[in-house]
Amino acid sequence: KGKEISNYIPGNRKTLEKGDSILVDPERSDHNGSLVNAMLADSGECTFKKLYQENGHTMLKALNPY
């Protein structure tokens, strides 16, 4: 059903499609460029994005550019 996240290649235009499933390892630490599951503080919703850390700033970027 879903695509394997282990096949993710940074810089490649792969994305997840509606209905895809992901597996999350809560013990794995994140780093710049990681794919992360993050909880939004204001709504409590979770989102799956790419983590960017640069010049002391942390940002989440959507995998789907649209």
mmCIF file of N, CA and C in Angstrom:
data_model
loop_
_atom_site.group_PDB
_atom_site.id
_atom_site.type_symbol
_atom_site.label_atom_id
_atom_site.label_comp_id
_atom_site.label_asym_id
_atom_site.label_seq_id
_atom_site.Cartn_x
_atom_site.Cartn_y
_atom_site.Cartn_z
ATOM 1 N N LYS A 1 0.823 -1.192 0.000
ATOM 2 C CA LYS A 1 0.000 0.000 0.000
ATOM 3 C C LYS A 1 0.864 1.252 0.000
ATOM 4 N N GLY A 2 1.730 1.405 0.997
ATOM 5 C CA GLY A 2 2.554 2.603 1.107
ATOM 6 C C GLY A 2 3.911 2.411 0.471
ATOM 7 N N LYS A 3 4.636 3.485 0.374
ATOM 8 C CA LYS A 3 5.990 3.446 -0.170
ATOM 9 C C LYS A 3 6.972 3.268 0.979
ATOM 10 N N GLU A 4 8.116 2.672 0.715
ATOM 11 C CA GLU A 4 9.109 2.462 1.752
ATOM 12 C C GLU A 4 9.937 3.725 1.944
ATOM 13 N N ILE A 5 9.917 4.265 3.151
ATOM 14 C CA ILE A 5 10.668 5.473 3.458
ATOM 15 C C ILE A 5 12.163 5.196 3.385
ATOM 16 N N SER A 6 12.578 3.949 3.620
ATOM 17 C CA SER A 6 14.001 3.632 3.559
ATOM 18 C C SER A 6 14.562 3.852 2.157
ATOM 19 N N ASN A 7 13.696 3.947 1.155
ATOM 20 C CA ASN A 7 14.138 4.203 -0.213
ATOM 21 C C ASN A 7 14.273 5.692 -0.503
ATOM 22 N N TYR A 8 14.027 6.537 0.491
ATOM 23 C CA TYR A 8 14.107 7.981 0.297
ATOM 24 C C TYR A 8 15.538 8.393 -0.017
ATOM 25 N N ILE A 9 15.715 9.203 -1.044
ATOM 26 C CA ILE A 9 17.027 9.713 -1.441
ATOM 27 C C ILE A 9 16.961 11.231 -1.410
ATOM 28 N N PRO A 10 17.728 11.907 -0.494
ATOM 29 C CA PRO A 10 17.686 13.362 -0.446
ATOM 30 C C PRO A 10 17.934 13.980 -1.827
ATOM 31 N N GLY A 11 17.162 14.992 -2.159
ATOM 32 C CA GLY A 11 17.299 15.654 -3.452
ATOM 33 C C GLY A 11 16.428 15.028 -4.526
ATOM 34 N N ASN A 12 15.949 13.817 -4.271
ATOM 35 C CA ASN A 12 15.069 13.165 -5.224
ATOM 36 C C ASN A 12 13.666 13.735 -5.044
ATOM 37 N N ARG A 13 12.865 13.787 -6.067
ATOM 38 C CA ARG A 13 11.548 14.405 -5.986
ATOM 39 C C ARG A 13 10.470 13.431 -5.510
ATOM 40 N N LYS A 14 10.837 12.415 -4.738
ATOM 41 C CA LYS A 14 9.850 11.480 -4.215
ATOM 42 C C LYS A 14 8.978 12.179 -3.191
ATOM 43 N N THR A 15 7.759 11.742 -3.080
ATOM 44 C CA THR A 15 6.827 12.274 -2.111
ATOM 45 C C THR A 15 5.897 11.153 -1.665
ATOM 46 N N LEU A 16 5.109 11.413 -0.680
ATOM 47 C CA LEU A 16 4.113 10.458 -0.238
ATOM 48 C C LEU A 16 2.778 10.848 -0.849
ATOM 49 N N GLU A 17 1.994 9.846 -1.172
ATOM 50 C CA GLU A 17 0.686 10.103 -1.742
ATOM 51 C C GLU A 17 -0.390 9.863 -0.702
ATOM 52 N N LYS A 18 -1.555 10.462 -0.896
ATOM 53 C CA LYS A 18 -2.666 10.286 0.019
ATOM 54 C C LYS A 18 -2.941 8.793 0.183
ATOM 55 N N GLY A 19 -3.064 8.362 1.428
ATOM 56 C CA GLY A 19 -3.339 6.956 1.706
ATOM 57 C C GLY A 19 -2.102 6.123 1.981
ATOM 58 N N ASP A 20 -0.906 6.676 1.723
ATOM 59 C CA ASP A 20 0.333 5.956 2.020
ATOM 60 C C ASP A 20 0.488 5.828 3.533
ATOM 61 N N SER A 21 1.171 4.785 3.946
ATOM 62 C CA SER A 21 1.450 4.564 5.363
ATOM 63 C C SER A 21 2.925 4.777 5.632
ATOM 64 N N ILE A 22 3.246 5.220 6.852
ATOM 65 C CA ILE A 22 4.643 5.360 7.255
ATOM 66 C C ILE A 22 4.832 4.638 8.579
ATOM 67 N N LEU A 23 6.047 4.210 8.836
ATOM 68 C CA LEU A 23 6.411 3.631 10.123
ATOM 69 C C LEU A 23 7.352 4.605 10.808
ATOM 70 N N VAL A 24 7.121 4.872 12.082
ATOM 71 C CA VAL A 24 7.911 5.845 12.824
ATOM 72 C C VAL A 24 8.630 5.130 13.963
ATOM 73 N N ASP A 25 9.927 5.355 14.082
ATOM 74 C CA ASP A 25 10.715 4.807 15.183
ATOM 75 C C ASP A 25 10.969 5.929 16.179
ATOM 76 N N PRO A 26 10.254 5.949 17.315
ATOM 77 C CA PRO A 26 10.407 7.046 18.276
ATOM 78 C C PRO A 26 11.771 7.064 18.960
ATOM 79 N N GLU A 27 12.535 5.997 18.834
ATOM 80 C CA GLU A 27 13.861 5.931 19.457
ATOM 81 C C GLU A 27 14.949 6.522 18.565
ATOM 82 N N ARG A 28 14.652 6.745 17.320
ATOM 83 C CA ARG A 28 15.647 7.251 16.366
ATOM 84 C C ARG A 28 15.768 8.764 16.503
ATOM 85 N N SER A 29 16.994 9.256 16.598
ATOM 86 C CA SER A 29 17.183 10.703 16.730
ATOM 87 C C SER A 29 17.147 11.372 15.355
ATOM 88 N N ASP A 30 16.758 12.639 15.349
ATOM 89 C CA ASP A 30 16.677 13.371 14.091
ATOM 90 C C ASP A 30 17.958 14.163 13.849
ATOM 91 N N HIS A 31 18.133 14.592 12.617
ATOM 92 C CA HIS A 31 19.261 15.431 12.220
ATOM 93 C C HIS A 31 18.833 16.233 10.995
ATOM 94 N N ASN A 32 19.636 17.190 10.603
ATOM 95 C CA ASN A 32 19.321 18.019 9.446
ATOM 96 C C ASN A 32 19.081 17.124 8.238
ATOM 97 N N GLY A 33 17.932 17.275 7.616
ATOM 98 C CA GLY A 33 17.581 16.475 6.448
ATOM 99 C C GLY A 33 16.744 15.251 6.759
ATOM 100 N N SER A 34 16.499 14.985 8.044
ATOM 101 C CA SER A 34 15.674 13.831 8.432
ATOM 102 C C SER A 34 14.226 14.043 8.024
ATOM 103 N N LEU A 35 13.533 12.942 7.780
ATOM 104 C CA LEU A 35 12.084 12.968 7.641
ATOM 105 C C LEU A 35 11.544 12.759 9.040
ATOM 106 N N VAL A 36 10.683 13.662 9.503
ATOM 107 C CA VAL A 36 10.213 13.612 10.883
ATOM 108 C C VAL A 36 8.690 13.690 10.965
ATOM 109 N N ASN A 37 8.157 13.111 12.015
ATOM 110 C CA ASN A 37 6.757 13.238 12.367
ATOM 111 C C ASN A 37 6.717 14.242 13.511
ATOM 112 N N ALA A 38 6.105 15.391 13.300
ATOM 113 C CA ALA A 38 6.100 16.458 14.308
ATOM 114 C C ALA A 38 4.667 16.787 14.722
ATOM 115 N N MET A 39 4.491 17.061 16.028
ATOM 116 C CA MET A 39 3.179 17.466 16.521
ATOM 117 C C MET A 39 3.127 18.992 16.568
ATOM 118 N N LEU A 40 2.101 19.560 15.972
ATOM 119 C CA LEU A 40 1.915 21.003 15.965
ATOM 120 C C LEU A 40 1.381 21.452 17.323
ATOM 121 N N ALA A 41 2.064 22.391 17.948
ATOM 122 C CA ALA A 41 1.740 22.819 19.314
ATOM 123 C C ALA A 41 0.340 23.426 19.416
ATOM 124 N N ASP A 42 -0.072 24.192 18.420
ATOM 125 C CA ASP A 42 -1.352 24.900 18.529
ATOM 126 C C ASP A 42 -2.566 24.002 18.325
ATOM 127 N N SER A 43 -2.455 22.973 17.491
ATOM 128 C CA SER A 43 -3.614 22.143 17.187
ATOM 129 C C SER A 43 -3.501 20.707 17.698
ATOM 130 N N GLY A 44 -2.275 20.264 18.018
ATOM 131 C CA GLY A 44 -2.073 18.885 18.449
ATOM 132 C C GLY A 44 -2.048 17.902 17.294
ATOM 133 N N GLU A 45 -2.190 18.397 16.060
ATOM 134 C CA GLU A 45 -2.142 17.530 14.885
ATOM 135 C C GLU A 45 -0.698 17.133 14.594
ATOM 136 N N CYS A 46 -0.547 15.996 13.938
ATOM 137 C CA CYS A 46 0.788 15.550 13.531
ATOM 138 C C CYS A 46 0.983 15.811 12.049
ATOM 139 N N THR A 47 2.227 16.072 11.687
ATOM 140 C CA THR A 47 2.579 16.318 10.297
ATOM 141 C C THR A 47 3.886 15.594 9.991
ATOM 142 N N PHE A 48 4.050 15.146 8.761
ATOM 143 C CA PHE A 48 5.246 14.428 8.328
ATOM 144 C C PHE A 48 5.984 15.320 7.341
ATOM 145 N N LYS A 49 7.162 15.785 7.729
ATOM 146 C CA LYS A 49 7.911 16.757 6.926
ATOM 147 C C LYS A 49 9.405 16.449 6.950
ATOM 148 N N LYS A 50 10.156 17.225 6.187
ATOM 149 C CA LYS A 50 11.612 17.139 6.196
ATOM 150 C C LYS A 50 12.142 18.237 7.111
ATOM 151 N N LEU A 51 13.075 17.868 7.984
ATOM 152 C CA LEU A 51 13.635 18.791 8.967
ATOM 153 C C LEU A 51 14.860 19.493 8.401
ATOM 154 N N TYR A 52 14.882 20.819 8.540
ATOM 155 C CA TYR A 52 16.043 21.609 8.143
ATOM 156 C C TYR A 52 16.513 22.408 9.343
ATOM 157 N N GLN A 53 17.797 22.376 9.608
ATOM 158 C CA GLN A 53 18.393 23.168 10.682
ATOM 159 C C GLN A 53 19.534 23.967 10.084
ATOM 160 N N GLU A 54 19.430 25.300 10.196
ATOM 161 C CA GLU A 54 20.432 26.172 9.593
ATOM 162 C C GLU A 54 20.558 27.464 10.397
ATOM 163 N N ASN A 55 21.782 27.852 10.708
ATOM 164 C CA ASN A 55 22.054 29.104 11.424
ATOM 165 C C ASN A 55 21.217 29.256 12.695
ATOM 166 N N GLY A 56 21.072 28.171 13.441
ATOM 167 C CA GLY A 56 20.326 28.224 14.688
ATOM 168 C C GLY A 56 18.814 28.180 14.528
ATOM 169 N N HIS A 57 18.315 28.041 13.312
ATOM 170 C CA HIS A 57 16.874 27.981 13.050
ATOM 171 C C HIS A 57 16.498 26.558 12.650
ATOM 172 N N THR A 58 15.333 26.145 13.099
ATOM 173 C CA THR A 58 14.791 24.840 12.735
ATOM 174 C C THR A 58 13.525 25.070 11.932
ATOM 175 N N MET A 59 13.429 24.391 10.771
ATOM 176 C CA MET A 59 12.274 24.546 9.892
ATOM 177 C C MET A 59 11.802 23.173 9.444
ATOM 178 N N LEU A 60 10.520 23.078 9.130
ATOM 179 C CA LEU A 60 9.942 21.875 8.544
ATOM 180 C C LEU A 60 9.508 22.217 7.123
ATOM 181 N N LYS A 61 9.848 21.341 6.186
ATOM 182 C CA LYS A 61 9.503 21.585 4.782
ATOM 183 C C LYS A 61 8.665 20.429 4.269
ATOM 184 N N ALA A 62 7.581 20.749 3.575
ATOM 185 C CA ALA A 62 6.712 19.726 3.000
ATOM 186 C C ALA A 62 7.446 18.920 1.941
ATOM 187 N N LEU A 63 7.166 17.632 1.878
ATOM 188 C CA LEU A 63 7.766 16.793 0.853
ATOM 189 C C LEU A 63 7.104 17.041 -0.494
ATOM 190 N N ASN A 64 5.830 17.394 -0.463
ATOM 191 C CA ASN A 64 5.084 17.673 -1.674
ATOM 192 C C ASN A 64 5.099 19.176 -1.900
ATOM 193 N N PRO A 65 5.725 19.652 -2.967
ATOM 194 C CA PRO A 65 5.863 21.102 -3.177
ATOM 195 C C PRO A 65 4.569 21.803 -3.567
ATOM 196 N N TYR A 66 3.490 21.079 -3.781
ATOM 197 C CA TYR A 66 2.230 21.709 -4.243
ATOM 198 C C TYR A 66 1.352 22.100 -3.108
#
